């Protein structure tokens, strides 16, 4: 039979138990606290100065003094002082100072005003139903602003559904506004709730407003004074509908002519808009009509009337001109010679004979001109003489110099490199020509290649015409010597001389160092060979683990050294804490502070939560929570100024798991080891591990800081979630060297900026601090924290 009840952990009376009244009374006291639970308040972080026996409070976060570390618990003041009870999820407590009931959800106490309220139906002075799930019966309903404004939102699932405000009389619809059946906004009215009329529609795509029914202007007796443009009204005195446009009031419709008096461009309006007169000269040809091709404007119909589009036949009839009339007929004066048809003999053209060299127009009719009428001046085609009669010089002799350009395709400077050279320059040649026939071409190519080769510091590049090859010659080498090196044989090879083999060094001669062949046990000897040093026991390494008193061998069997007993020699056990040794250990079976290690937190929701599981083994685990405040912290430390380094061997160890990683949205920093601050941005003095995502590639850093001057070393260990780390910081007795271990392996050693001077005291333990973000975050869980210092001199 268990000792306590399952739910409330009330003590049970056991068979044959002595002093059964004690157990019974303890159960009654617990029931007296829990049943009809009422507390005075839930916001205090310090105990009241003058409490009365029976006073109950819910301890707020970040409590101090007698309430430190009791956040969320029920504090009861008794004759012997404050007692604390851990609530179970679902407990309710009426808070007298607030006049409402708070419920514990396993993490915090919340009242209905703090948590979202969700009900399937709600009636205010009325009965709600499955359709009208919110029903209010009241003279008025106020939806007030919170901040700068307030929006009433009506949402629908699809465009064809309805989201509207419906106005009713006797629960029958009379007016509706919203988006009914489409996303266009409309205003509808009904006299009986059955027949509906749309008074206004606004197109969702364009914003265009349509008035499907008649619109009536109420009107006013006089025009408004200086209304803004776009204003429309009815003047009931004149009966005119007027609009304001361009700063001018204008009447619309027949009530006043539709326009105000004045020049409107091509039309002048007078007599109050009733008389419209076209301005003189306003009707230009462009404005008169759009006339088709080959059409005259006139009038063929008898009598006065509108202009008509006349055909060509009608126009000729009005002009009395026959169809097809030309200058070849007796009425030739009607047409000019350019439009004549048919042919005319050259002899009948007056004056044309004058151009004939013989003075006779009959020569033109024959189509010939005598050669005597062409002149020659120095064989040129210019006035002064006849064309040269020698056919062989008709081109090369007749045309000389610039005159050659007068023949299409003959360039100035044509040469005799080909049979047609007198007609075409080289640029116009067709076909292929070999490079050997081009003067100086080979020299040009050779020079061009040589110009493109850049001479280096140690070699010279040259081009071999005959071999069509590039040669790499050693500078000053006296020839085209090429060198190459083979690492496998240590040979320097030459294509023109003797190969050279570089020697391996010996005890008496310099040379190359031989390859080691791999491995970590061999060392290079003076004779150029690798070997294991003598006396090494075939490479046996021994290591000592003080925690388990084990001598570990890399090649043999580990040996555990025994402790001293009454009958057997061995190692002396570590002394208990006292003047020569400080020692504290918290196995985190609860979230209560120990005598030396204190839980501390700052910020809303920050604190420490006991885990119900045991990840990766362990006795107890506690989560460090950063809450929802930017700058929130959670820590477990001995407190600042409690330890001075350099007075003896100091060691701090802890086992932890990383639950989440720091990032740009939720940024936090962690420190473990000897630290002097549980809430600051950084320790002024300390020797500790440090982590945040944006520094050192998100790997653990080994840090020593003295008066804000630090040495930071990369441990090479990337921080990973759901991974258990055993972190150790050990500082030698003189405070001149700090060793950092992760999971038993040394990852860093620091020998500078270790704070040892008076005034540079630190504390020891864990701390985590958020710098960016407000979302709730639990970065890590801790299994235990151990701190010790063995004094060089007893206190």
PDB file of N, CA, C and O in Angstrom, residues 543-588:
ATOM      1  N   UNK A 543      47.311   7.316 -18.988  1.00  0.00           N
ATOM      2  CA  UNK A 543      46.575   8.500 -18.564  1.00  0.00           C
ATOM      3  C   UNK A 543      45.848   8.204 -17.277  1.00  0.00           C
ATOM      4  O   UNK A 543      45.424   7.071 -17.021  1.00  0.00           O
ATOM      5  N   UNK A 544      45.673   9.227 -16.426  1.00  0.00           N
ATOM      6  CA  UNK A 544      45.047   9.019 -15.122  1.00  0.00           C
ATOM      7  C   UNK A 544      43.755   9.802 -15.059  1.00  0.00           C
ATOM      8  O   UNK A 544      43.717  11.009 -15.376  1.00  0.00           O
ATOM      9  N   UNK A 545      42.660   9.139 -14.676  1.00  0.00           N
ATOM     10  CA  UNK A 545      41.357   9.775 -14.492  1.00  0.00           C
ATOM     11  C   UNK A 545      41.089   9.826 -13.008  1.00  0.00           C
ATOM     12  O   UNK A 545      40.818   8.791 -12.365  1.00  0.00           O
ATOM     13  N   UNK A 546      41.160  11.053 -12.449  1.00  0.00           N
ATOM     14  CA  UNK A 546      41.057  11.186 -11.000  1.00  0.00           C
ATOM     15  C   UNK A 546      39.674  10.806 -10.489  1.00  0.00           C
ATOM     16  O   UNK A 546      39.520  10.273  -9.390  1.00  0.00           O
ATOM     17  N   UNK A 547      38.633  11.087 -11.291  1.00  0.00           N
ATOM     18  CA  UNK A 547      37.268  10.837 -10.820  1.00  0.00           C
ATOM     19  C   UNK A 547      37.033   9.355 -10.538  1.00  0.00           C
ATOM     20  O   UNK A 547      36.293   8.995  -9.608  1.00  0.00           O
ATOM     21  N   UNK A 548      37.677   8.483 -11.351  1.00  0.00           N
ATOM     22  CA  UNK A 548      37.488   7.036 -11.161  1.00  0.00           C
ATOM     23  C   UNK A 548      38.763   6.354 -10.659  1.00  0.00           C
ATOM     24  O   UNK A 548      38.803   5.126 -10.541  1.00  0.00           O
ATOM     25  N   UNK A 549      39.827   7.124 -10.412  1.00  0.00           N
ATOM     26  CA  UNK A 549      41.119   6.610  -9.935  1.00  0.00           C
ATOM     27  C   UNK A 549      41.663   5.556 -10.890  1.00  0.00           C
ATOM     28  O   UNK A 549      42.187   4.513 -10.482  1.00  0.00           O
ATOM     29  N   UNK A 550      41.543   5.795 -12.201  1.00  0.00           N
ATOM     30  CA  UNK A 550      41.905   4.797 -13.202  1.00  0.00           C
ATOM     31  C   UNK A 550      43.163   5.211 -13.947  1.00  0.00           C
ATOM     32  O   UNK A 550      43.273   6.350 -14.424  1.00  0.00           O
ATOM     33  N   UNK A 551      44.152   4.265 -14.055  1.00  0.00           N
ATOM     34  CA  UNK A 551      45.291   4.426 -14.942  1.00  0.00           C
ATOM     35  C   UNK A 551      44.910   3.759 -16.264  1.00  0.00           C
ATOM     36  O   UNK A 551      44.751   2.539 -16.329  1.00  0.00           O
ATOM     37  N   UNK A 552      44.749   4.592 -17.313  1.00  0.00           N
ATOM     38  CA  UNK A 552      44.324   4.074 -18.612  1.00  0.00           C
ATOM     39  C   UNK A 552      45.536   3.852 -19.499  1.00  0.00           C
ATOM     40  O   UNK A 552      46.417   4.711 -19.591  1.00  0.00           O
ATOM     41  N   UNK A 553      45.607   2.699 -20.193  1.00  0.00           N
ATOM     42  CA  UNK A 553      46.703   2.351 -21.079  1.00  0.00           C
ATOM     43  C   UNK A 553      46.193   2.312 -22.513  1.00  0.00           C
ATOM     44  O   UNK A 553      45.108   1.772 -22.773  1.00  0.00           O
ATOM     45  N   UNK A 554      46.978   2.867 -23.441  1.00  0.00           N
ATOM     46  CA  UNK A 554      46.565   2.860 -24.845  1.00  0.00           C
ATOM     47  C   UNK A 554      46.763   1.497 -25.492  1.00  0.00           C
ATOM     48  O   UNK A 554      46.203   1.218 -26.546  1.00  0.00           O
ATOM     49  N   UNK A 555      47.589   0.637 -24.863  1.00  0.00           N
ATOM     50  CA  UNK A 555      47.853  -0.666 -25.480  1.00  0.00           C
ATOM     51  C   UNK A 555      47.576  -1.837 -24.539  1.00  0.00           C
ATOM     52  O   UNK A 555      47.457  -2.968 -25.003  1.00  0.00           O
ATOM     53  N   UNK A 556      47.450  -1.572 -23.227  1.00  0.00           N
ATOM     54  CA  UNK A 556      47.273  -2.665 -22.277  1.00  0.00           C
ATOM     55  C   UNK A 556      45.954  -2.593 -21.551  1.00  0.00           C
ATOM     56  O   UNK A 556      44.961  -2.068 -22.047  1.00  0.00           O
ATOM     57  N   UNK A 557      45.954  -3.091 -20.322  1.00  0.00           N
ATOM     58  CA  UNK A 557      44.747  -3.159 -19.497  1.00  0.00           C
ATOM     59  C   UNK A 557      44.748  -1.982 -18.535  1.00  0.00           C
ATOM     60  O   UNK A 557      45.767  -1.662 -17.917  1.00  0.00           O
ATOM     61  N   UNK A 558      43.577  -1.316 -18.410  1.00  0.00           N
ATOM     62  CA  UNK A 558      43.453  -0.210 -17.465  1.00  0.00           C
ATOM     63  C   UNK A 558      43.503  -0.746 -16.036  1.00  0.00           C
ATOM     64  O   UNK A 558      43.094  -1.884 -15.746  1.00  0.00           O
ATOM     65  N   UNK A 559      44.031   0.096 -15.120  1.00  0.00           N
ATOM     66  CA  UNK A 559      44.173  -0.300 -13.711  1.00  0.00           C
ATOM     67  C   UNK A 559      43.446   0.717 -12.855  1.00  0.00           C
ATOM     68  O   UNK A 559      43.639   1.935 -13.024  1.00  0.00           O
ATOM     69  N   UNK A 560      42.573   0.228 -11.931  1.00  0.00           N
ATOM     70  CA  UNK A 560      41.879   1.091 -10.987  1.00  0.00           C
ATOM     71  C   UNK A 560      42.635   1.050  -9.666  1.00  0.00           C
ATOM     72  O   UNK A 560      42.822  -0.019  -9.063  1.00  0.00           O
ATOM     73  N   UNK A 561      43.088   2.214  -9.205  1.00  0.00           N
ATOM     74  CA  UNK A 561      43.834   2.305  -7.949  1.00  0.00           C
ATOM     75  C   UNK A 561      42.851   2.311  -6.786  1.00  0.00           C
ATOM     76  O   UNK A 561      41.878   3.077  -6.792  1.00  0.00           O
ATOM     77  N   UNK A 562      43.070   1.488  -5.768  1.00  0.00           N
ATOM     78  CA  UNK A 562      42.120   1.406  -4.646  1.00  0.00           C
ATOM     79  C   UNK A 562      42.305   2.578  -3.674  1.00  0.00           C
ATOM     80  O   UNK A 562      43.311   3.266  -3.677  1.00  0.00           O
ATOM     81  N   UNK A 563      41.289   2.792  -2.850  1.00  0.00           N
ATOM     82  CA  UNK A 563      41.384   3.751  -1.755  1.00  0.00           C
ATOM     83  C   UNK A 563      42.059   3.096  -0.552  1.00  0.00           C
ATOM     84  O   UNK A 563      42.105   1.860  -0.420  1.00  0.00           O
ATOM     85  N   UNK A 564      42.569   3.918   0.334  1.00  0.00           N
ATOM     86  CA  UNK A 564      43.189   3.411   1.565  1.00  0.00           C
ATOM     87  C   UNK A 564      42.123   2.753   2.436  1.00  0.00           C
ATOM     88  O   UNK A 564      41.014   3.275   2.604  1.00  0.00           O
ATOM     89  N   UNK A 565      42.438   1.554   2.968  1.00  0.00           N
ATOM     90  CA  UNK A 565      41.559   0.890   3.932  1.00  0.00           C
ATOM     91  C   UNK A 565      42.332   0.652   5.226  1.00  0.00           C
ATOM     92  O   UNK A 565      43.526   0.953   5.328  1.00  0.00           O
ATOM     93  N   UNK A 566      41.661   0.069   6.164  1.00  0.00           N
ATOM     94  CA  UNK A 566      42.302  -0.177   7.463  1.00  0.00           C
ATOM     95  C   UNK A 566      43.426  -1.192   7.346  1.00  0.00           C
ATOM     96  O   UNK A 566      44.348  -1.221   8.171  1.00  0.00           O
ATOM     97  N   UNK A 567      43.351  -2.051   6.322  1.00  0.00           N
ATOM     98  CA  UNK A 567      44.351  -3.127   6.226  1.00  0.00           C
ATOM     99  C   UNK A 567      45.141  -3.077   4.930  1.00  0.00           C
ATOM    100  O   UNK A 567      46.000  -3.935   4.710  1.00  0.00           O
ATOM    101  N   UNK A 568      44.859  -2.109   4.055  1.00  0.00           N
ATOM    102  CA  UNK A 568      45.508  -2.135   2.748  1.00  0.00           C
ATOM    103  C   UNK A 568      45.865  -0.716   2.318  1.00  0.00           C
ATOM    104  O   UNK A 568      45.114   0.245   2.529  1.00  0.00           O
ATOM    105  N   UNK A 569      47.057  -0.600   1.713  1.00  0.00           N
ATOM    106  CA  UNK A 569      47.496   0.716   1.226  1.00  0.00           C
ATOM    107  C   UNK A 569      46.747   1.088  -0.054  1.00  0.00           C
ATOM    108  O   UNK A 569      46.283   0.226  -0.786  1.00  0.00           O
ATOM    109  N   UNK A 570      46.654   2.365  -0.312  1.00  0.00           N
ATOM    110  CA  UNK A 570      45.995   2.843  -1.531  1.00  0.00           C
ATOM    111  C   UNK A 570      45.996   4.365  -1.565  1.00  0.00           C
ATOM    112  O   UNK A 570      46.755   5.024  -0.849  1.00  0.00           O
ATOM    113  N   UNK A 571      45.142   4.906  -2.448  1.00  0.00           N
ATOM    114  CA  UNK A 571      45.053   6.367  -2.545  1.00  0.00           C
ATOM    115  C   UNK A 571      44.195   6.914  -1.424  1.00  0.00           C
ATOM    116  O   UNK A 571      43.203   6.295  -1.013  1.00  0.00           O
ATOM    117  N   UNK A 572      44.537   8.091  -0.978  1.00  0.00           N
ATOM    118  CA  UNK A 572      43.732   8.759   0.041  1.00  0.00           C
ATOM    119  C   UNK A 572      42.531   9.411  -0.628  1.00  0.00           C
ATOM    120  O   UNK A 572      42.649  10.030  -1.684  1.00  0.00           O
ATOM    121  N   UNK A 573      41.365   9.251  -0.054  1.00  0.00           N
ATOM    122  CA  UNK A 573      40.157   9.870  -0.603  1.00  0.00           C
ATOM    123  C   UNK A 573      40.234  11.380  -0.481  1.00  0.00           C
ATOM    124  O   UNK A 573      40.920  11.925   0.379  1.00  0.00           O
ATOM    125  N   UNK A 574      39.518  12.070  -1.394  1.00  0.00           N
ATOM    126  CA  UNK A 574      39.503  13.535  -1.345  1.00  0.00           C
ATOM    127  C   UNK A 574      38.877  13.997  -0.042  1.00  0.00           C
ATOM    128  O   UNK A 574      37.895  13.411   0.435  1.00  0.00           O
ATOM    129  N   UNK A 575      39.431  15.014   0.567  1.00  0.00           N
ATOM    130  CA  UNK A 575      38.875  15.487   1.845  1.00  0.00           C
ATOM    131  C   UNK A 575      37.498  16.088   1.645  1.00  0.00           C
ATOM    132  O   UNK A 575      37.141  16.538   0.574  1.00  0.00           O
ATOM    133  N   UNK A 576      36.694  16.053   2.718  1.00  0.00           N
ATOM    134  CA  UNK A 576      35.403  16.706   2.672  1.00  0.00           C
ATOM    135  C   UNK A 576      35.610  18.211   2.630  1.00  0.00           C
ATOM    136  O   UNK A 576      36.681  18.744   2.899  1.00  0.00           O
ATOM    137  N   UNK A 577      34.512  18.901   2.256  1.00  0.00           N
ATOM    138  CA  UNK A 577      34.584  20.359   2.224  1.00  0.00           C
ATOM    139  C   UNK A 577      34.940  20.885   3.605  1.00  0.00           C
ATOM    140  O   UNK A 577      34.460  20.402   4.622  1.00  0.00           O
ATOM    141  N   UNK A 578      35.788  21.883   3.625  1.00  0.00           N
ATOM    142  CA  UNK A 578      36.227  22.466   4.890  1.00  0.00           C
ATOM    143  C   UNK A 578      37.217  23.565   4.633  1.00  0.00           C
ATOM    144  O   UNK A 578      37.266  24.139   3.531  1.00  0.00           O
ATOM    145  N   UNK A 579      38.028  23.913   5.587  1.00  0.00           N
ATOM    146  CA  UNK A 579      38.977  25.028   5.405  1.00  0.00           C
ATOM    147  C   UNK A 579      39.929  24.829   4.244  1.00  0.00           C
ATOM    148  O   UNK A 579      40.372  25.800   3.639  1.00  0.00           O
ATOM    149  N   UNK A 580      40.263  23.562   3.919  1.00  0.00           N
ATOM    150  CA  UNK A 580      41.220  23.331   2.834  1.00  0.00           C
ATOM    151  C   UNK A 580      40.552  23.063   1.501  1.00  0.00           C
ATOM    152  O   UNK A 580      41.240  23.002   0.478  1.00  0.00           O
ATOM    153  N   UNK A 581      39.238  22.870   1.499  1.00  0.00           N
ATOM    154  CA  UNK A 581      38.580  22.490   0.246  1.00  0.00           C
ATOM    155  C   UNK A 581      37.141  22.983   0.243  1.00  0.00           C
ATOM    156  O   UNK A 581      36.384  22.721   1.162  1.00  0.00           O
ATOM    157  N   UNK A 582      36.816  23.729  -0.834  1.00  0.00           N
ATOM    158  CA  UNK A 582      35.416  24.122  -1.043  1.00  0.00           C
ATOM    159  C   UNK A 582      34.811  23.166  -2.065  1.00  0.00           C
ATOM    160  O   UNK A 582      35.416  22.888  -3.103  1.00  0.00           O
ATOM    161  N   UNK A 583      33.604  22.676  -1.780  1.00  0.00           N
ATOM    162  CA  UNK A 583      32.952  21.730  -2.700  1.00  0.00           C
ATOM    163  C   UNK A 583      31.448  21.902  -2.616  1.00  0.00           C
ATOM    164  O   UNK A 583      30.876  22.020  -1.517  1.00  0.00           O
ATOM    165  N   UNK A 584      30.800  21.995  -3.772  1.00  0.00           N
ATOM    166  CA  UNK A 584      29.339  22.016  -3.803  1.00  0.00           C
ATOM    167  C   UNK A 584      28.868  21.262  -5.039  1.00  0.00           C
ATOM    168  O   UNK A 584      29.559  21.248  -6.069  1.00  0.00           O
ATOM    169  N   UNK A 585      27.700  20.618  -4.902  1.00  0.00           N
ATOM    170  CA  UNK A 585      27.161  19.810  -5.985  1.00  0.00           C
ATOM    171  C   UNK A 585      25.635  19.878  -5.925  1.00  0.00           C
ATOM    172  O   UNK A 585      25.042  19.748  -4.869  1.00  0.00           O
ATOM    173  N   UNK A 586      25.002  20.128  -7.086  1.00  0.00           N
ATOM    174  CA  UNK A 586      23.536  20.153  -7.166  1.00  0.00           C
ATOM    175  C   UNK A 586      23.130  19.172  -8.253  1.00  0.00           C
ATOM    176  O   UNK A 586      23.454  19.368  -9.426  1.00  0.00           O
ATOM    177  N   UNK A 587      22.411  18.106  -7.873  1.00  0.00           N
ATOM    178  CA  UNK A 587      22.016  17.093  -8.839  1.00  0.00           C
ATOM    179  C   UNK A 587      20.680  17.408  -9.492  1.00  0.00           C
ATOM    180  O   UNK A 587      20.167  16.617 -10.289  1.00  0.00           O
ATOM    181  N   UNK A 588      20.106  18.560  -9.166  1.00  0.00           N
ATOM    182  CA  UNK A 588      18.915  19.086  -9.832  1.00  0.00           C
ATOM    183  C   UNK A 588      17.749  18.099  -9.787  1.00  0.00           C
ATOM    184  O   UNK A 588      17.088  17.831 -10.790  1.00  0.00           O
TER     185      UNK A 588
END
